[in-house]
Amino acid sequence: MQLLILQWWKHTGADYGTFLIKELARHLTKEFGKGFDERELRRIRQFYQLFPIRDALRPELSWTHYRIILRVDSPTARQYYLTETAEQSWSTRQLERNINTLYYERILSTSNKREALLAEQKMEKTKPNDVIKNPYVLEFLGLEWPTGYSESEIESAIITNLQSFLLELGKGFSFVGRQYRIKTDTKVFFIDMVFYNYILKCFVLIDLKIKDLTHQDIGQMDMYVRMFEDLKKTEGDNPTIGIILCAEKDQAIVKYSMLEEGKQLFAAKYRLVLPTEEELKNELEREKQFIREQIANKQPAS
């Protein structure tokens, strides 16, 4: 019955369809009960237009999942959320949260995804810069901002909310340890958090900073990565990744440091409260503009 209605509706004129929708909703509700009001019929029509081929649907997703994904305008982003929701078993609540925090756009904003920015090609998560987001949104920690939290307090909140933090990190992450001890012949060092990504097959070191990014922070993380490579990485592991989570990052420091190489070291901002969609879009646009300028500066003069 629904399929016949949708096929008919697809071929009717817009004005005629608008005129009939109230009457159609009334008849369907009378015959089938709840679930066929005007708003729901518009969703069903939109669903049919976006997914006309039944074989393209993901059986792992519920109608509620699809209703949430229908809000996404970009076809590329919509396909990304379909795939990730099915493969990572996102609940409807997790899916809605990720769409509201522009999860896909934050993946694309990483300063090393120049190709993805220039042309939003299908992303295959096989390289380190394919899993790093910017910024990271940590509203689930329940911390107010600004209130002068110490790095240790934020770190403790992350461990308390580890499942949510792993979801925000992305696909393939597992927790290894907090204040991870690494010892050389002469000194002992402690890395804030260590994870392992089973897709990239490598360790991921995270250093948390409550202040602006400094060149000392970058040097410290570079040292941690080199030590981990020498002392902890085993046969079969890919090169270790280091991520500095900072309150703010100066693009000049990024540009004139080893972060510019974009191989194994990354710096990303974090937000302790849920930003508005406009704030996130502005943040991402600033990041994209920085990337555009980098690309333009590296192109040979004509």
PDB file of C-alpha atoms in Angstrom, residues 198-300:
ATOM      1  CA  TYR A 198      43.004  -1.939  15.512  1.00  0.00           C
ATOM      2  CA  ILE A 199      42.186  -0.580  12.039  1.00  0.00           C
ATOM      3  CA  LEU A 200      45.392   1.416  11.703  1.00  0.00           C
ATOM      4  CA  LYS A 201      47.233  -1.260  13.720  1.00  0.00           C
ATOM      5  CA  CYS A 202      49.139   1.284  15.778  1.00  0.00           C
ATOM      6  CA  PHE A 203      49.361   2.888  19.210  1.00  0.00           C
ATOM      7  CA  VAL A 204      47.843   6.347  19.662  1.00  0.00           C
ATOM      8  CA  LEU A 205      49.292   8.605  22.355  1.00  0.00           C
ATOM      9  CA  ILE A 206      47.207  11.505  23.687  1.00  0.00           C
ATOM     10  CA  ASP A 207      48.629  14.425  25.643  1.00  0.00           C
ATOM     11  CA  LEU A 208      46.089  16.786  27.221  1.00  0.00           C
ATOM     12  CA  LYS A 209      46.804  20.518  27.531  1.00  0.00           C
ATOM     13  CA  ILE A 210      44.541  23.070  29.235  1.00  0.00           C
ATOM     14  CA  LYS A 211      46.300  26.026  27.630  1.00  0.00           C
ATOM     15  CA  ASP A 212      47.265  27.120  24.127  1.00  0.00           C
ATOM     16  CA  LEU A 213      49.475  24.852  22.048  1.00  0.00           C
ATOM     17  CA  THR A 214      53.206  25.604  22.378  1.00  0.00           C
ATOM     18  CA  HIS A 215      56.268  24.399  20.501  1.00  0.00           C
ATOM     19  CA  GLN A 216      57.361  22.731  23.772  1.00  0.00           C
ATOM     20  CA  ASP A 217      54.162  20.636  23.686  1.00  0.00           C
ATOM     21  CA  ILE A 218      54.976  19.528  20.155  1.00  0.00           C
ATOM     22  CA  GLY A 219      58.549  18.643  21.078  1.00  0.00           C
ATOM     23  CA  GLN A 220      57.368  16.664  24.074  1.00  0.00           C
ATOM     24  CA  MET A 221      54.894  14.634  22.026  1.00  0.00           C
ATOM     25  CA  ASP A 222      57.519  14.032  19.344  1.00  0.00           C
ATOM     26  CA  MET A 223      59.797  12.636  22.054  1.00  0.00           C
ATOM     27  CA  TYR A 224      57.003  10.394  23.409  1.00  0.00           C
ATOM     28  CA  VAL A 225      56.303   9.003  19.931  1.00  0.00           C
ATOM     29  CA  ARG A 226      59.975   8.308  19.279  1.00  0.00           C
ATOM     30  CA  MET A 227      60.351   6.596  22.670  1.00  0.00           C
ATOM     31  CA  PHE A 228      57.247   4.482  22.081  1.00  0.00           C
ATOM     32  CA  GLU A 229      58.556   3.490  18.658  1.00  0.00           C
ATOM     33  CA  ASP A 230      61.821   2.356  20.192  1.00  0.00           C
ATOM     34  CA  LEU A 231      60.624   0.777  23.436  1.00  0.00           C
ATOM     35  CA  LYS A 232      57.000  -0.377  23.038  1.00  0.00           C
ATOM     36  CA  LYS A 233      56.077  -0.976  19.403  1.00  0.00           C
ATOM     37  CA  THR A 234      56.057  -4.630  18.443  1.00  0.00           C
ATOM     38  CA  GLU A 235      56.508  -6.411  15.121  1.00  0.00           C
ATOM     39  CA  GLY A 236      53.462  -5.856  12.937  1.00  0.00           C
ATOM     40  CA  ASP A 237      52.548  -2.505  14.489  1.00  0.00           C
ATOM     41  CA  ASN A 238      52.441   0.531  12.231  1.00  0.00           C
ATOM     42  CA  PRO A 239      54.124   3.809  13.272  1.00  0.00           C
ATOM     43  CA  THR A 240      52.830   5.341  16.513  1.00  0.00           C
ATOM     44  CA  ILE A 241      50.528   8.391  16.343  1.00  0.00           C
ATOM     45  CA  GLY A 242      50.696  11.318  18.756  1.00  0.00           C
ATOM     46  CA  ILE A 243      47.722  13.650  19.336  1.00  0.00           C
ATOM     47  CA  ILE A 244      47.955  16.834  21.407  1.00  0.00           C
ATOM     48  CA  LEU A 245      44.517  17.904  22.675  1.00  0.00           C
ATOM     49  CA  CYS A 246      44.710  21.623  23.453  1.00  0.00           C
ATOM     50  CA  ALA A 247      42.361  24.422  24.388  1.00  0.00           C
ATOM     51  CA  GLU A 248      43.597  26.600  21.508  1.00  0.00           C
ATOM     52  CA  LYS A 249      46.176  26.217  18.746  1.00  0.00           C
ATOM     53  CA  ASP A 250      48.051  28.965  16.981  1.00  0.00           C
ATOM     54  CA  GLN A 251      48.112  28.220  13.259  1.00  0.00           C
ATOM     55  CA  ALA A 252      51.559  29.826  12.965  1.00  0.00           C
ATOM     56  CA  ILE A 253      52.954  27.258  15.409  1.00  0.00           C
ATOM     57  CA  VAL A 254      51.300  24.503  13.370  1.00  0.00           C
ATOM     58  CA  LYS A 255      52.687  25.901  10.118  1.00  0.00           C
ATOM     59  CA  TYR A 256      56.269  26.250  11.302  1.00  0.00           C
ATOM     60  CA  SER A 257      56.599  23.003  13.255  1.00  0.00           C
ATOM     61  CA  MET A 258      56.810  19.301  12.551  1.00  0.00           C
ATOM     62  CA  LEU A 259      52.991  19.250  12.708  1.00  0.00           C
ATOM     63  CA  GLU A 260      53.031  20.693   9.201  1.00  0.00           C
ATOM     64  CA  GLU A 261      54.435  17.412   7.881  1.00  0.00           C
ATOM     65  CA  GLY A 262      51.227  15.727   9.008  1.00  0.00           C
ATOM     66  CA  LYS A 263      52.612  12.227   9.283  1.00  0.00           C
ATOM     67  CA  GLN A 264      52.398  10.976  12.859  1.00  0.00           C
ATOM     68  CA  LEU A 265      51.911  14.109  14.990  1.00  0.00           C
ATOM     69  CA  PHE A 266      48.620  15.990  15.259  1.00  0.00           C
ATOM     70  CA  ALA A 267      47.211  18.861  17.297  1.00  0.00           C
ATOM     71  CA  ALA A 268      43.455  19.265  17.749  1.00  0.00           C
ATOM     72  CA  LYS A 269      41.299  21.570  19.817  1.00  0.00           C
ATOM     73  CA  TYR A 270      38.737  20.284  22.282  1.00  0.00           C
ATOM     74  CA  ARG A 271      35.504  21.795  23.544  1.00  0.00           C
ATOM     75  CA  LEU A 272      34.147  20.936  26.994  1.00  0.00           C
ATOM     76  CA  VAL A 273      30.665  22.256  26.241  1.00  0.00           C
ATOM     77  CA  LEU A 274      28.457  21.528  23.267  1.00  0.00           C
ATOM     78  CA  PRO A 275      28.910  24.370  20.777  1.00  0.00           C
ATOM     79  CA  THR A 276      26.089  25.597  18.603  1.00  0.00           C
ATOM     80  CA  GLU A 277      25.967  24.411  15.008  1.00  0.00           C
ATOM     81  CA  GLU A 278      26.940  27.905  13.855  1.00  0.00           C
ATOM     82  CA  GLU A 279      29.964  27.982  16.194  1.00  0.00           C
ATOM     83  CA  LEU A 280      31.124  24.611  14.884  1.00  0.00           C
ATOM     84  CA  LYS A 281      30.666  25.675  11.271  1.00  0.00           C
ATOM     85  CA  ASN A 282      32.664  28.858  11.900  1.00  0.00           C
ATOM     86  CA  GLU A 283      35.420  26.823  13.549  1.00  0.00           C
ATOM     87  CA  LEU A 284      35.566  24.413  10.619  1.00  0.00           C
ATOM     88  CA  GLU A 285      35.539  27.237   8.081  1.00  0.00           C
ATOM     89  CA  ARG A 286      38.550  28.833   9.780  1.00  0.00           C
ATOM     90  CA  GLU A 287      40.349  25.506   9.619  1.00  0.00           C
ATOM     91  CA  LYS A 288      39.478  25.064   5.947  1.00  0.00           C
ATOM     92  CA  GLN A 289      40.640  28.579   5.127  1.00  0.00           C
ATOM     93  CA  PHE A 290      43.978  27.820   6.759  1.00  0.00           C
ATOM     94  CA  ILE A 291      44.287  24.693   4.587  1.00  0.00           C
ATOM     95  CA  ARG A 292      43.398  26.623   1.432  1.00  0.00           C
ATOM     96  CA  GLU A 293      46.116  29.145   2.193  1.00  0.00           C
ATOM     97  CA  GLN A 294      48.626  26.344   2.746  1.00  0.00           C
ATOM     98  CA  ILE A 295      47.695  24.755  -0.580  1.00  0.00           C
ATOM     99  CA  ALA A 296      47.906  28.089  -2.412  1.00  0.00           C
ATOM    100  CA  ASN A 297      51.329  28.843  -0.923  1.00  0.00           C
ATOM    101  CA  LYS A 298      52.684  25.473  -2.033  1.00  0.00           C
ATOM    102  CA  GLN A 299      51.523  25.756  -5.627  1.00  0.00           C
ATOM    103  CA  PRO A 300      54.209  26.893  -8.121  1.00  0.00           C
TER     104      PRO A 300
END
